[in-house]
C-alpha positions as semicolon CSV with decimal commas, in nm:
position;residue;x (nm);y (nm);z (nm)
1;X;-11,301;-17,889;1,114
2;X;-11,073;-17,815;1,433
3;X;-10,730;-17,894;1,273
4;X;-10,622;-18,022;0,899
5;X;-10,244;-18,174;0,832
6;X;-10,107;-18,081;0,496
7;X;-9,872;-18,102;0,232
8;X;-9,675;-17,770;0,153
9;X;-9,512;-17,825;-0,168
10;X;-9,104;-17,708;-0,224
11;X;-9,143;-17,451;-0,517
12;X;-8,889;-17,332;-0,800
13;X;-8,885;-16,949;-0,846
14;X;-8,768;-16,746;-1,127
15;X;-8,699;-17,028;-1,405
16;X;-8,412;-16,842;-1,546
17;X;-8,580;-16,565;-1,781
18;X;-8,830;-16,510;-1,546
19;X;-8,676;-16,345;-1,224
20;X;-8,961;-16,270;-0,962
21;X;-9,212;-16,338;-1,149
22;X;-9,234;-16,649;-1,284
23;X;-9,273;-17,024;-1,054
24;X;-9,355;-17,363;-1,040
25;X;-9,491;-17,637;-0,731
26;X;-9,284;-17,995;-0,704
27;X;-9,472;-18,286;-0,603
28;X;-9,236;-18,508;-0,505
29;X;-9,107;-18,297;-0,212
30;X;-9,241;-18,073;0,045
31;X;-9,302;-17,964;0,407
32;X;-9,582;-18,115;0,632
33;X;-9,776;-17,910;0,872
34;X;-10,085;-17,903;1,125
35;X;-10,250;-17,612;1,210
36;X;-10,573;-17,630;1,474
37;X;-10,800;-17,359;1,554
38;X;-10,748;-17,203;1,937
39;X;-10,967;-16,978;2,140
40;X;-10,682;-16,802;2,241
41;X;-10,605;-16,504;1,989
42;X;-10,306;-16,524;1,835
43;X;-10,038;-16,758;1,646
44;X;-9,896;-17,015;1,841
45;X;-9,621;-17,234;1,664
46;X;-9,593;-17,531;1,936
47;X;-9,382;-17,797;1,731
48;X;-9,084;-17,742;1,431
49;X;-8,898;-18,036;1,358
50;X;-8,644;-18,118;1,077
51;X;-8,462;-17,772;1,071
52;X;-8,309;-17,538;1,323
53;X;-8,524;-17,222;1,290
54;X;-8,728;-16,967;1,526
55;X;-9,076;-17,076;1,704
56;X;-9,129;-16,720;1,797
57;X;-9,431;-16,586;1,606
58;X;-9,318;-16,241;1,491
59;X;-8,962;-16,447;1,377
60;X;-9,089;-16,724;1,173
61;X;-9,226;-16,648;0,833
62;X;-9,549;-16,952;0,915
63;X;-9,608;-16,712;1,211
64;X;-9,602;-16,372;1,047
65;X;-9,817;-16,483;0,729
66;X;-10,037;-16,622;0,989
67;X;-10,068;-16,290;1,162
68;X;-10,115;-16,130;0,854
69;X;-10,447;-16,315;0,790
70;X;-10,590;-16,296;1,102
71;X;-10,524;-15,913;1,092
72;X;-10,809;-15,871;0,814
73;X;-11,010;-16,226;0,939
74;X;-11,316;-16,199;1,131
75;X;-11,217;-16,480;1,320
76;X;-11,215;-16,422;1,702
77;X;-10,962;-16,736;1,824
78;X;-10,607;-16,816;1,708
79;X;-10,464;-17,122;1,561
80;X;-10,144;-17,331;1,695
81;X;-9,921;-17,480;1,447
82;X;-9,674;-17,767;1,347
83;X;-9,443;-17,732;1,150
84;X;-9,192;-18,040;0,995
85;X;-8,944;-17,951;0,787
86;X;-8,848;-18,154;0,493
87;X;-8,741;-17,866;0,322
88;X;-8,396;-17,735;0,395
89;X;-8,355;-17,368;0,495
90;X;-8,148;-17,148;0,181
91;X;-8,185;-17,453;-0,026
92;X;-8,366;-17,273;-0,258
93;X;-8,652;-17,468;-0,339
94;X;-8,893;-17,252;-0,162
95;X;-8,878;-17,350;0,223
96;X;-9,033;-17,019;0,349
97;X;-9,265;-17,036;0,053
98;X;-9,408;-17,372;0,194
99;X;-9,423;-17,256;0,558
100;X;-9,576;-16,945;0,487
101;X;-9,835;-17,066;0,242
102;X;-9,915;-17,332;0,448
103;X;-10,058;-17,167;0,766
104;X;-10,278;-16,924;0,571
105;X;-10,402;-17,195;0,348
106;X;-10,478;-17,394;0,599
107;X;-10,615;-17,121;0,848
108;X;-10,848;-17,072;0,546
109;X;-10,986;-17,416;0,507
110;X;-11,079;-17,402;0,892
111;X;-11,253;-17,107;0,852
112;X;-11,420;-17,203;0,584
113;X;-11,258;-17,018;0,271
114;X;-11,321;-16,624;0,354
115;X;-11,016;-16,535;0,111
116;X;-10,926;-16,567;-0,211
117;X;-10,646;-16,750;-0,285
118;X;-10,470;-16,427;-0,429
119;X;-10,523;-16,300;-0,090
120;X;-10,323;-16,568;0,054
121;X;-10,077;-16,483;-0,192
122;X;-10,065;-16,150;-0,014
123;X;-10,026;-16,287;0,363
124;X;-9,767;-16,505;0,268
125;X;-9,571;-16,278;0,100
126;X;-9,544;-16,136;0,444
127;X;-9,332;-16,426;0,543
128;X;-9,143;-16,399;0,233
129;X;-9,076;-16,003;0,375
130;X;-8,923;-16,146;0,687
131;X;-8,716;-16,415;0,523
132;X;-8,550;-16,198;0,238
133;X;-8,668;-15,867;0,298
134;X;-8,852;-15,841;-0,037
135;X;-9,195;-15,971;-0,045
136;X;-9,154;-16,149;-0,310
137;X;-9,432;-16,378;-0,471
138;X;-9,266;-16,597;-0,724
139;X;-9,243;-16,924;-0,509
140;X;-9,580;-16,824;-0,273
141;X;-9,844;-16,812;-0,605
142;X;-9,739;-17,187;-0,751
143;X;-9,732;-17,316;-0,427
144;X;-10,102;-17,162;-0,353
145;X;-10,204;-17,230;-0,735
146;X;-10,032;-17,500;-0,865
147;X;-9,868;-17,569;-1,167
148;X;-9,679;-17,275;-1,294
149;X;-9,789;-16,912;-1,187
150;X;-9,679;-16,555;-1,355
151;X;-9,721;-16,242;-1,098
152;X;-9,810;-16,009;-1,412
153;X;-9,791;-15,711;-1,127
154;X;-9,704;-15,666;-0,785
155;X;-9,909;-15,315;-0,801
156;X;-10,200;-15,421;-0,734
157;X;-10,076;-15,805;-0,733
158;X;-10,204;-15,984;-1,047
159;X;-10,154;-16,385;-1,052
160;X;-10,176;-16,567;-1,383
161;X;-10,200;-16,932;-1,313
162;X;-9,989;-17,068;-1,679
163;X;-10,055;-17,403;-1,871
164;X;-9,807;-17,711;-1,783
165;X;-9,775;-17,961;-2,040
166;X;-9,807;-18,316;-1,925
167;X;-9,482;-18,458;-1,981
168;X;-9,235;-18,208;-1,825
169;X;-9,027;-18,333;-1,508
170;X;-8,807;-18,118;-1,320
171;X;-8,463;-18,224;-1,170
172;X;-8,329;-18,022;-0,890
173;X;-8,052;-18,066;-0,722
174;X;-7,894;-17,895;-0,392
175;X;-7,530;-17,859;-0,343
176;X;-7,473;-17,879;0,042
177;X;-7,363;-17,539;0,137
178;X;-7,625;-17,264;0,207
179;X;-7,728;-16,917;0,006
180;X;-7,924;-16,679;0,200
181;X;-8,143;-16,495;-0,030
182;X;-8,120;-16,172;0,135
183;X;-7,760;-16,202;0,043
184;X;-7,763;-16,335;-0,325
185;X;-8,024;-16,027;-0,398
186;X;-7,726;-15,789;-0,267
187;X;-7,490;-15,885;-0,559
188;X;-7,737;-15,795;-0,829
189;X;-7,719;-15,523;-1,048
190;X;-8,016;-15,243;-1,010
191;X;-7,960;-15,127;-1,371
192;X;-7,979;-15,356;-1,697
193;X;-7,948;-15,248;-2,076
194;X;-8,253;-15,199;-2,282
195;X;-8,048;-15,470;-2,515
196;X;-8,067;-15,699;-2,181
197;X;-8,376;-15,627;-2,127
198;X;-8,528;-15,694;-2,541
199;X;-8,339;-16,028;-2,473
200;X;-8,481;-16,081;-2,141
201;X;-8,872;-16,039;-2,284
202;X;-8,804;-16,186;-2,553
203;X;-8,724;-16,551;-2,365
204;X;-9,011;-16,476;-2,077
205;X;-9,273;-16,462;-2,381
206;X;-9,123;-16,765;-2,587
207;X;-9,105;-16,959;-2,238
208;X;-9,507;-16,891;-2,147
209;X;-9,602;-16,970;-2,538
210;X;-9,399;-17,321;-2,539
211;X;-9,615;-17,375;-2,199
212;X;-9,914;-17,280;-2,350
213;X;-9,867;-17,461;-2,666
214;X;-9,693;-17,763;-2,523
215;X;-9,390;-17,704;-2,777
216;X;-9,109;-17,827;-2,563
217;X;-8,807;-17,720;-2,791
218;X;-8,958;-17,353;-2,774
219;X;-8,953;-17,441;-2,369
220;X;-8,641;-17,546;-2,403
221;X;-8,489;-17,237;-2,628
222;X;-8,637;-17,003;-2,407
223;X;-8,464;-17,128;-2,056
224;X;-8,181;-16,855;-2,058
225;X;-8,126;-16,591;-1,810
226;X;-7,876;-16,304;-1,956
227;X;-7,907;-16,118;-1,677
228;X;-7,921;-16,237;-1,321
229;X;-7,769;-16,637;-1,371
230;X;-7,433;-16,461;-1,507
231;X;-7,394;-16,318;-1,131
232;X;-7,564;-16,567;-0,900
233;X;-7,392;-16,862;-1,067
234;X;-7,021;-16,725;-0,922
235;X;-7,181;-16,837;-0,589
236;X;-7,237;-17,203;-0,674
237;X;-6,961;-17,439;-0,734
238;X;-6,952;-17,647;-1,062
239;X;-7,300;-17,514;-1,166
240;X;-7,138;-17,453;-1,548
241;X;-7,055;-17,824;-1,552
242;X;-7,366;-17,916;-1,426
243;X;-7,547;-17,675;-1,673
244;X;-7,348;-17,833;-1,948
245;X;-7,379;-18,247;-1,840
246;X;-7,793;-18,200;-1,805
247;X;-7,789;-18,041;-2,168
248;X;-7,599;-18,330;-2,293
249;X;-7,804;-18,602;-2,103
250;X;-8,098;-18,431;-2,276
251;X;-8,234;-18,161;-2,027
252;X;-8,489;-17,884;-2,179
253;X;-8,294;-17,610;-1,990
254;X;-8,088;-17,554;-1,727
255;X;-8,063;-17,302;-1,419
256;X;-8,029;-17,175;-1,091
257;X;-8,354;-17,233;-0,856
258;X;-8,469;-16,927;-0,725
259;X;-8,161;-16,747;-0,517
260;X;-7,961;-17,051;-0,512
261;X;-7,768;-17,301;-0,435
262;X;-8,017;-17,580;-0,566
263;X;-7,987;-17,620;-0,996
264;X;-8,334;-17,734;-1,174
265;X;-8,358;-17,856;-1,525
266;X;-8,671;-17,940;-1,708
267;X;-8,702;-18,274;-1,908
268;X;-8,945;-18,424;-2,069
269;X;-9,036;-18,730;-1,947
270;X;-8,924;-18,911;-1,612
271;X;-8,643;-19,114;-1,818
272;X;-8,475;-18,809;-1,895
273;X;-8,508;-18,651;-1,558
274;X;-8,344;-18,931;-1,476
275;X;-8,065;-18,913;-1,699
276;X;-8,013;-18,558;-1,635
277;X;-8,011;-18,654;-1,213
278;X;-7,765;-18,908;-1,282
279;X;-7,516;-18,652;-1,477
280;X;-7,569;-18,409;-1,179
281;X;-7,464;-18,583;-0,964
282;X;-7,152;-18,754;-1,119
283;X;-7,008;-18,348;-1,117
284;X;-7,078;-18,298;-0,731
285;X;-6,947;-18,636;-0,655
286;X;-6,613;-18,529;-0,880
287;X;-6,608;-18,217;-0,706
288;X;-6,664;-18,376;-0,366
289;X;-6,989;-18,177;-0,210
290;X;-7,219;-18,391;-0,058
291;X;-7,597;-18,317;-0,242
292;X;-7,955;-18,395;-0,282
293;X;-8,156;-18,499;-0,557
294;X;-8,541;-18,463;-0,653
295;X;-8,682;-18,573;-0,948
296;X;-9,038;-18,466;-0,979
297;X;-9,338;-18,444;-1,200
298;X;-9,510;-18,050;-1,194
299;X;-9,763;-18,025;-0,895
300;X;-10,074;-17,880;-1,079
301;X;-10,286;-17,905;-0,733
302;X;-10,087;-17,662;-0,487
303;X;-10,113;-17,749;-0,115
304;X;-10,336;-18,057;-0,001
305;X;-10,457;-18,214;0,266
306;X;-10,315;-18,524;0,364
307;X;-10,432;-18,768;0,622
């Protein structure tokens, strides 16, 4: 193969109790991209449609990922890439995550699979460096794996691809206003109490076991973030009433989607996904800020190839 077109799916990180470590791929919305090998060495991004960000390679995080990979590739050539956006920038759903998994997923399938896919994990955490400043890997692994993915460690990175039971739908929706995540990492807190922290665990275990075992109240129980949702959520308007209408249309759980400003909420089943979409949206609409909406099944595959 010369070139492949793919689908890069949008990603949600975190999942309240499980902050950096813990993600999962959407199906039902993503970034598209073509990549095709070059003689020339080097990364050459030659098309970016749908958002309003940098085609220089060392300044977009497709280009930087890619650079990463062929740093340690054998490959003597270069690849150009297209990029189209369907993804907004700081909507929190994973946009660098998508671009930066995509050209060194892709980049491997051309070559013929020389990495792992935990060492694309790796390269595309570069972009993830360049986008936030932490190279994070919470939205890169599901989109890579599939499904939902734990990073167990960073040092040396250890990727746990998780269980997803068979009915459970995510809802996200994205308030229109924008939430860099280099900024929303600045109002943390560095410090938490070891009674946090018990609570914390405690909710990160119960939340892998109700995966594992397919026991959706335990899933449901276990959605709650006592440590980093108390801050981010100041920077999101009506996100307690929208936390509080998908509980009562039936959501699992409820919370913030990776830095923000996009909400998820697991259901199970697509009718109450629905539901819970519908009640979303009635607050915005109330409040007057113009949103999306995605209601999606989990992506168990990762990245694909599309025609």
């Amino acid at each position: 193969m010369e070139e492949i077109k793919i689908f890069c799916p949008a990603t949600i990180a975190n999942i309240s109790c499980g902050f950096d470590v813990l993600g999962v791929a959407l199906d039902s919305v993503g970034d598209e991209m073509v990549i095709r090998k070059t003689s020339k060495k080097g990364i050459f991004i030659t098309k970016l449609e749908g958002q309003d960000l940098p085609m220089e390679t060392d300044r977009n995080v497709a280009g930087v990922a890619g650079l990463a990979f062929l740093a340690e590739s054998d490959y003597e050539g270069g690849f150009e890439i297209e990029i189209y956006k369907k993804i907004k920038a700081g909507s929190g759903i994973g946009s660098s995550a998508a671009s930066s998994t995509g050209a060194v997923w892709a980049m491997n399938e051309l070559l013929g699979r020389p990495f792992t896919t935990s060492k694309l994990v790796e390269f595309s955490m570069e972009g993830e460096r360049l986008a936030s400043g932490v190279a994070h890997a919470d939205n890169v692994a599901p989109a890579l794996f599939g499904g939902f993915t734990l990073v167990r460690s960073y040092e040396p990175l250890d990727i746990v691809p998780i269980n997803c039971p068979a009915e459970l739908f995510a809802t996200v929706i994205h308030p229109q206003i924008e939430i860099k995540t280099s900024d929303s990492r600045k109002i943390l807190k560095t410090n938490i109490t070891l009674k946090e922290g018990i609570k914390q665990w405690g909710n990160l275990g119960g939340l892998i076991a109700g995966l594992f075992t397919e026991d959706y109240d335990l899933i449901g129980r276990s959605l709650v973030d006592h440590i980093v949702e108390p801050i981010r959520s100041i920077l999101i308007p009506g996100f307690n009433d929208v936390k509080t209408s998908s509980l009562a249309a039936g959501a699992l759980g409820c919370g913030i989607s990776g830095s923000g400003p996009s909400i998820f909420a697991f259901s199970r089943g697509e009718a109450t996904a629905e539901k819970v979409a519908q009640a979303m949206k009635d607050v915005y609409q109330k409040i007057g800020i113009d949103h999306d909406v995605h209601i999606s099944k989990i992506n168990t595959e990762g990245i694909r190839e599309i025609k």
